Short mmCIF file of C-alpha atoms in Angstrom, two decimals:
data_model
loop_
_atom_site.label_atom_id
_atom_site.label_comp_id
_atom_site.label_asym_id
_atom_site.label_seq_id
_atom_site.Cartn_x
_atom_site.Cartn_y
_atom_site.Cartn_z
CA MET A 1 153.29 135.32 40.97
CA ALA A 2 155.29 132.40 40.26
CA ALA A 3 153.42 131.00 43.40
CA ALA A 4 149.94 132.26 41.85
CA GLY A 5 150.54 129.13 39.71
CA ALA A 6 151.50 126.72 42.33
CA VAL A 7 148.42 128.23 44.19
CA ALA A 8 146.25 126.91 40.89
CA ALA A 9 148.01 123.87 40.65
CA GLY A 10 147.54 123.05 44.40
CA PHE A 11 143.47 123.72 43.32
CA THR A 12 143.74 121.07 40.61
CA SER A 13 145.72 118.90 42.67
CA CYS A 14 142.74 118.58 44.57
CA THR A 15 139.76 117.91 42.26
CA GLY A 16 137.98 114.61 42.95
CA GLY A 17 137.16 111.70 41.33
CA GLY A 18 135.57 111.06 37.83
CA GLY A 19 132.91 113.16 36.86
CA SER A 20 133.62 115.61 39.59
CA ALA A 21 133.56 119.56 38.91
CA PRO A 22 136.72 120.87 38.48
CA ALA A 23 138.53 122.30 41.89
CA THR A 24 139.12 125.77 40.36
CA LEU A 25 135.60 126.54 39.94
CA LYS A 26 133.84 128.22 43.37
CA ALA A 27 130.90 126.76 45.15
CA GLU A 28 128.05 127.65 43.30
CA ALA A 29 126.73 129.78 46.82
CA ASP A 30 130.24 131.53 46.74
CA ARG A 31 129.57 132.92 43.34
CA ASN A 32 129.34 136.68 43.07
CA GLU A 33 127.05 138.26 40.07
CA ALA A 34 129.55 139.44 37.28
CA PRO A 35 129.19 142.75 36.93
CA ASP A 36 127.16 143.77 33.90
CA PHE A 37 128.40 146.09 31.15
CA SER A 38 127.35 147.32 27.75
CA LEU A 39 130.18 147.81 24.98
CA VAL A 40 130.40 148.14 21.42
CA ASP A 41 132.48 145.52 19.65
CA ALA A 42 134.60 145.48 16.58
CA GLY A 43 131.60 145.26 14.25
CA GLY A 44 129.76 148.12 16.08
CA GLN A 45 127.04 145.44 18.11
CA THR A 46 126.71 146.51 21.53
CA VAL A 47 127.96 143.42 23.81
CA LYS A 48 125.57 143.41 26.75
CA LEU A 49 126.80 140.74 29.52
CA SER A 50 123.63 140.27 31.35
CA GLU A 51 122.03 139.30 27.27
CA LEU A 52 124.40 136.16 27.42
CA LYS A 53 122.72 134.16 30.51
CA GLY A 54 121.95 131.22 30.12
CA LYS A 55 125.32 130.71 28.38
CA VAL A 56 128.75 129.89 29.76
CA VAL A 57 130.83 133.14 29.23
CA LEU A 58 134.70 133.46 29.44
CA LEU A 59 135.68 136.89 29.78
CA ASN A 60 139.49 137.76 29.06
CA PHE A 61 140.92 141.06 29.80
CA TRP A 62 143.86 141.19 27.74
CA ALA A 63 146.42 143.73 25.77
CA THR A 64 148.12 143.64 22.51
CA TRP A 65 150.94 144.77 24.60
CA CYS A 66 151.06 141.64 26.92
CA ALA A 67 152.69 138.83 25.88
CA PRO A 68 151.12 135.81 27.95
CA CYS A 69 147.72 137.14 26.67
CA ARG A 70 148.82 135.92 22.87
CA ILE A 71 149.33 132.29 24.13
CA GLU A 72 146.13 132.25 25.20
CA ILE A 73 144.14 134.19 22.18
CA PRO A 74 144.53 131.16 19.89
CA TRP A 75 143.06 128.81 22.64
CA PHE A 76 139.93 130.92 23.20
CA VAL A 77 139.48 130.77 19.28
CA ASP A 78 139.44 127.06 19.84
CA MET A 79 137.08 127.04 22.16
CA GLU A 80 134.75 129.59 20.89
CA ARG A 81 134.81 127.52 17.82
CA GLU A 82 134.31 123.97 20.04
CA PHE A 83 131.77 124.99 22.69
CA LYS A 84 129.82 127.65 20.99
CA ASP A 85 127.19 125.70 19.82
CA GLN A 86 126.55 124.03 23.26
CA GLY A 87 126.05 127.34 24.99
CA PHE A 88 129.48 129.34 25.33
CA ALA A 89 130.95 132.49 24.25
CA VAL A 90 134.27 134.16 24.54
CA VAL A 91 134.28 138.11 25.34
CA GLY A 92 137.45 139.55 25.10
CA VAL A 93 137.85 143.05 26.69
CA SER A 94 141.04 144.85 25.03
CA MET A 95 142.87 147.40 27.49
CA ASP A 96 144.91 148.93 24.98
CA GLU A 97 144.99 152.55 25.48
CA ASP A 98 145.33 153.15 21.81
CA GLY A 99 141.95 151.35 20.75
CA TRP A 100 140.41 149.96 18.05
CA GLU A 101 143.88 151.41 16.02
CA VAL A 102 146.11 149.19 17.28
CA VAL A 103 142.89 146.07 18.33
CA LYS A 104 141.63 145.74 15.13
CA PRO A 105 144.72 144.93 13.02
CA PHE A 106 145.82 142.63 16.28
CA ILE A 107 142.72 140.73 15.87
CA SER A 108 142.68 140.45 12.48
CA ASP A 109 145.90 138.75 12.59
CA MET A 110 145.06 136.20 15.19
CA LYS A 111 141.96 135.52 13.44
CA VAL A 112 139.72 136.11 16.51
CA ASN A 113 136.47 134.72 16.05
CA TYR A 114 134.53 136.13 19.22
CA ARG A 115 133.22 139.19 20.38
CA MET A 116 135.77 142.15 21.14
CA VAL A 117 134.99 144.98 23.18
CA LEU A 118 137.29 148.13 24.48
CA GLY A 119 137.78 148.35 28.23
CA THR A 120 137.49 151.01 30.31
CA GLU A 121 139.02 151.97 33.69
CA GLU A 122 135.49 152.08 35.22
CA LEU A 123 135.16 148.22 33.91
CA ALA A 124 138.42 147.19 35.23
CA GLN A 125 137.49 148.51 38.15
CA LEU A 126 134.30 146.70 38.74
CA TYR A 127 136.47 143.19 37.90
CA SER A 128 138.24 144.47 40.72
CA GLY A 129 140.60 141.52 40.37
CA VAL A 130 141.81 143.43 36.90
CA GLN A 131 145.53 144.64 37.82
CA ALA A 132 147.47 142.50 35.48
CA LEU A 133 147.33 140.94 31.99
CA PRO A 134 145.52 138.38 31.23
CA THR A 135 142.70 138.33 34.09
CA SER A 136 140.31 135.82 33.07
CA PHE A 137 136.69 135.21 34.35
CA VAL A 138 134.70 131.81 33.95
CA ILE A 139 130.89 132.70 34.21
CA ASP A 140 128.26 130.21 34.69
CA ARG A 141 125.08 130.25 32.77
CA ASN A 142 123.08 132.11 35.95
CA GLY A 143 125.69 135.30 35.42
CA ARG A 144 127.81 134.33 38.08
CA ILE A 145 131.78 134.44 38.62
CA ALA A 146 132.84 130.64 38.96
CA SER A 147 136.14 131.39 38.44
CA THR A 148 138.83 134.22 37.98
CA HIS A 149 142.15 133.54 36.49
CA MET A 150 145.00 135.91 37.23
CA GLY A 151 147.71 135.17 34.86
CA ILE A 152 148.21 132.69 32.28
CA VAL A 153 147.23 129.47 32.87
CA SER A 154 146.94 125.76 31.34
CA ARG A 155 144.23 125.44 28.25
CA SER A 156 143.13 122.69 30.35
CA VAL A 157 141.93 124.16 33.05
CA PHE A 158 139.91 126.69 31.04
CA GLU A 159 138.22 123.48 29.01
CA GLU A 160 137.78 121.18 32.17
CA GLU A 161 136.23 124.41 33.67
CA ILE A 162 134.22 125.43 30.46
CA ARG A 163 132.72 121.60 29.81
CA ALA A 164 132.02 121.16 33.73
CA LEU A 165 129.77 124.56 33.53
CA LEU A 166 127.75 123.63 30.32
CA GLN A 167 127.13 119.97 31.81
CA ASN A 168 125.79 122.40 34.63
CA LYS A 169 128.68 120.54 37.20
CA GLY A 170 129.50 123.77 38.75
CA THR A 171 128.35 122.68 42.46
CA SER A 172 131.95 121.52 43.45
CA GLY A 173 133.16 123.48 46.46
CA GLY A 174 135.34 120.75 47.93
CA ALA A 175 133.47 120.62 51.04
CA MET B 1 138.00 117.33 54.45
CA HIS B 2 142.09 117.31 54.26
CA CYS B 3 141.56 118.83 50.72
CA TYR B 4 139.29 121.23 51.88
CA ARG B 5 141.43 122.62 54.45
CA THR B 6 143.92 123.00 52.17
CA LYS B 7 141.60 124.42 49.57
CA ALA B 8 140.82 127.24 52.23
CA ARG B 9 144.86 127.42 53.02
CA LEU B 10 145.77 127.96 49.31
CA ALA B 11 142.59 130.40 48.72
CA ALA B 12 144.21 132.83 51.46
CA LEU B 13 147.64 132.53 50.14
CA SER B 14 145.79 133.31 46.67
CA PHE B 15 144.75 136.45 48.67
CA LEU B 16 147.55 137.45 50.11
CA LEU B 17 149.26 137.20 46.46
CA ALA B 18 146.41 139.30 45.28
CA ALA B 19 146.93 141.71 47.69
CA THR B 20 150.71 141.69 46.92
CA LEU B 21 150.21 142.01 43.83
CA SER B 22 149.80 146.03 43.51
CA ALA B 23 152.94 146.69 45.68
CA GLN B 24 154.90 144.59 43.10
CA THR B 25 154.14 146.84 40.44
CA ALA B 26 154.13 149.92 42.10
CA ASN B 27 157.57 151.75 41.19
CA ALA B 28 158.45 148.70 39.50
CA VAL B 29 161.61 150.60 38.08
CA GLU B 30 163.49 153.25 39.32
CA ALA B 31 166.06 155.28 37.86
CA THR B 32 169.07 157.46 39.42
CA VAL B 33 171.56 160.01 38.08
CA LYS B 34 174.44 160.83 40.82
CA GLY B 35 174.79 164.51 40.79
CA PRO B 36 174.91 167.21 40.86
CA VAL B 37 176.67 166.95 37.62
CA THR B 38 178.92 170.23 36.40
CA VAL B 39 179.14 171.87 33.54
CA ARG B 40 179.53 175.07 31.19
CA ARG B 41 177.05 176.74 29.22
CA GLY B 42 177.38 175.18 25.76
CA GLU B 43 178.99 171.92 26.56
CA ASP B 44 178.47 168.88 25.59
CA LEU B 45 177.48 166.00 28.28
CA GLN B 46 177.26 162.51 28.64
CA VAL B 47 175.03 161.48 31.66
CA PRO B 48 174.95 157.61 33.19
CA VAL B 49 171.35 156.77 34.50
CA ASP B 50 171.13 153.78 36.76
CA VAL B 51 167.86 151.96 36.45
CA ARG B 52 166.87 149.39 39.02
CA VAL B 53 163.95 147.05 37.89
CA LYS B 54 162.30 145.03 40.98
CA LYS B 55 163.48 141.56 41.34
CA GLY B 56 160.86 139.16 39.50
CA LEU B 57 160.06 141.40 36.88
CA HIS B 58 161.13 142.36 33.43
CA ILE B 59 160.85 145.15 31.34
CA ASN B 60 160.67 145.14 27.19
CA SER B 61 163.97 146.46 26.07
CA HIS B 62 164.24 149.86 23.92
CA GLN B 63 164.11 147.27 20.83
CA PRO B 64 161.14 144.62 21.22
CA GLU B 65 160.98 142.13 18.43
CA ASP B 66 157.42 142.49 18.19
CA LYS B 67 155.54 145.59 16.45
CA TYR B 68 152.87 145.44 19.57
CA TYR B 69 155.36 145.28 22.15
CA ILE B 70 156.06 148.68 24.40
CA PRO B 71 159.53 149.41 24.03
CA LEU B 72 161.24 151.45 26.78
CA ARG B 73 162.05 154.87 25.80
CA ILE B 74 163.11 158.19 27.43
CA THR B 75 161.71 161.71 27.34
CA TRP B 76 163.29 164.68 28.62
CA ASP B 77 161.98 168.44 29.29
CA SER B 78 164.32 171.30 30.25
CA SER B 79 165.25 174.63 29.59
CA LEU B 80 168.90 174.14 30.50
CA ALA B 81 169.82 171.29 27.56
CA GLU B 82 168.74 169.59 24.68
CA ALA B 83 168.74 165.80 24.72
CA ARG B 84 171.24 164.55 21.93
CA GLY B 85 170.58 160.61 22.20
CA THR B 86 170.26 157.71 24.25
CA GLN B 87 172.42 154.39 24.39
CA PHE B 88 170.88 151.83 25.85
CA PRO B 89 173.08 148.75 26.40
CA GLU B 90 172.63 145.03 25.16
CA PRO B 91 169.60 143.64 26.33
CA SER B 92 169.56 140.14 27.28
CA ARG B 93 167.47 137.91 25.32
CA GLN B 94 165.48 135.60 27.91
CA GLN B 95 162.50 132.92 27.24
CA PHE B 96 159.77 132.95 29.63
CA ALA B 97 156.68 130.06 29.85
CA PHE B 98 154.78 132.42 27.88
CA SER B 99 157.18 133.20 25.15
CA GLU B 100 156.54 130.10 23.04
CA GLY B 101 160.49 128.99 22.97
CA LYS B 102 161.39 132.89 21.62
CA ALA B 103 163.82 134.98 22.78
CA LEU B 104 162.44 138.00 24.17
CA SER B 105 164.92 141.39 24.53
CA VAL B 106 164.25 142.72 27.66
CA PHE B 107 166.13 144.48 30.81
CA ASP B 108 165.87 143.12 34.22
CA GLY B 109 167.87 143.66 37.50
CA ALA B 110 170.37 146.70 37.35
CA PHE B 111 171.63 148.40 34.16
CA GLN B 112 172.76 151.80 32.86
CA PHE B 113 172.09 153.54 29.81
CA GLN B 114 174.33 156.63 29.00
CA GLN B 115 172.24 159.84 28.04
CA HIS B 116 173.75 162.77 25.81
CA PHE B 117 172.60 166.27 26.16
CA HIS B 118 173.67 169.42 24.30
CA VAL B 119 174.16 172.53 27.30
CA LYS B 120 172.43 175.60 25.96
CA PRO B 121 174.50 178.45 25.63
CA ASN B 122 172.16 181.06 27.69
CA ALA B 123 171.14 178.44 30.23
CA THR B 124 171.11 179.98 33.42
CA ARG B 125 173.83 179.51 35.57
CA GLY B 126 173.61 178.04 38.72
CA PHE B 127 171.84 174.89 39.68
CA GLY B 128 169.09 173.52 37.77
CA ALA B 129 167.65 170.30 36.79
CA ILE B 130 166.80 168.24 33.85
CA THR B 131 163.76 165.88 34.29
CA GLY B 132 162.77 162.92 32.09
CA LYS B 133 160.39 160.13 32.13
CA LEU B 134 161.38 156.90 31.83
CA THR B 135 158.25 154.79 29.87
CA TYR B 136 158.38 150.63 30.51
CA GLN B 137 156.22 147.89 30.36
CA ALA B 138 157.10 145.10 33.11
CA CYS B 139 156.02 141.83 33.27
CA ASN B 140 156.49 138.78 35.18
CA ASP B 141 156.95 135.18 34.54
CA LYS B 142 153.02 134.87 34.20
CA GLU B 143 151.34 138.50 33.73
CA CYS B 144 152.21 141.78 32.30
CA PHE B 145 151.28 145.26 34.14
CA PRO B 146 150.38 148.21 32.50
CA PRO B 147 152.68 150.90 30.74
CA SER B 148 153.96 153.41 33.33
CA THR B 149 156.92 155.98 33.81
CA ALA B 150 159.82 156.37 36.68
CA PRO B 151 160.75 159.75 36.87
CA VAL B 152 164.57 160.76 36.53
CA ARG B 153 166.24 164.05 37.49
CA VAL B 154 169.61 165.11 36.83
CA THR B 155 171.04 168.10 38.44
CA LEU B 156 172.80 170.47 37.33
CA ASP B 157 175.46 172.99 38.11
CA VAL B 158 175.89 175.31 35.15
CA ARG B 159 179.13 177.50 35.33
#
């Protein structure tokens, strides 16, 4: 998947001039509805994705055993802190088979400040891109998937996308 | 317009990469044993197991440096013999884009480990098999794949 990085880099290289949306974002017309789910978080509260409509959501599938996932998590902690008040939320989906027994100590060690749920095979199937970890979906305020990232990508790619979507600049499609 | 065409091509490439992803992870590891191995009842036996990791992937060693990483391990099941220990080779220590400058303890390419067995004194004479499962967790330089197992089969000719 090294070439996937080249693909992402290729999209980025097509980014237009100042003020335009990142080219990694799909055009609004091409975005599909993010499949809804309802799962319980580490604190026992229900997280229902559709209830986050109106916010930009970064949905991150990960696992404790996934080394590249561990690079991204501190970024997401920072992003949750920086953008939360602007209508942004990170939702982590752990795919650990051992469940909270391993996930809770891990997220405590990593000082995770965003909502975390345990994923299921059904959920992974709903998000058909989840064949490897990390896989992240950036969801716009209308609950539509604006970008999908398989494998680790750079922090700046996420930040550019989030900023653009928070400003509702997500209409780029490159045409 | 040129940029649009480029993006369309890149999108197509991205789709193809996604399609090949599952092919990449299927049978990421193969473990084989030459055989059959001739042995007498009650004897100790050392069996070399050849492992091949698919190109572009690596797997955690049997001694990963982090408690959350899933180690390489082997389990055996047989009425013919008892497993008496495994000797893995020295893992390689490699850095990856995601490992933050730390070297990870991994295997890639082809390697061989030694498996020790004790053939039971009452083992049935003739051809039989010891079956095993090699549990591994594979990654490439950008992403990781769920833990999986590769079957191993040692064919014995018990005399």
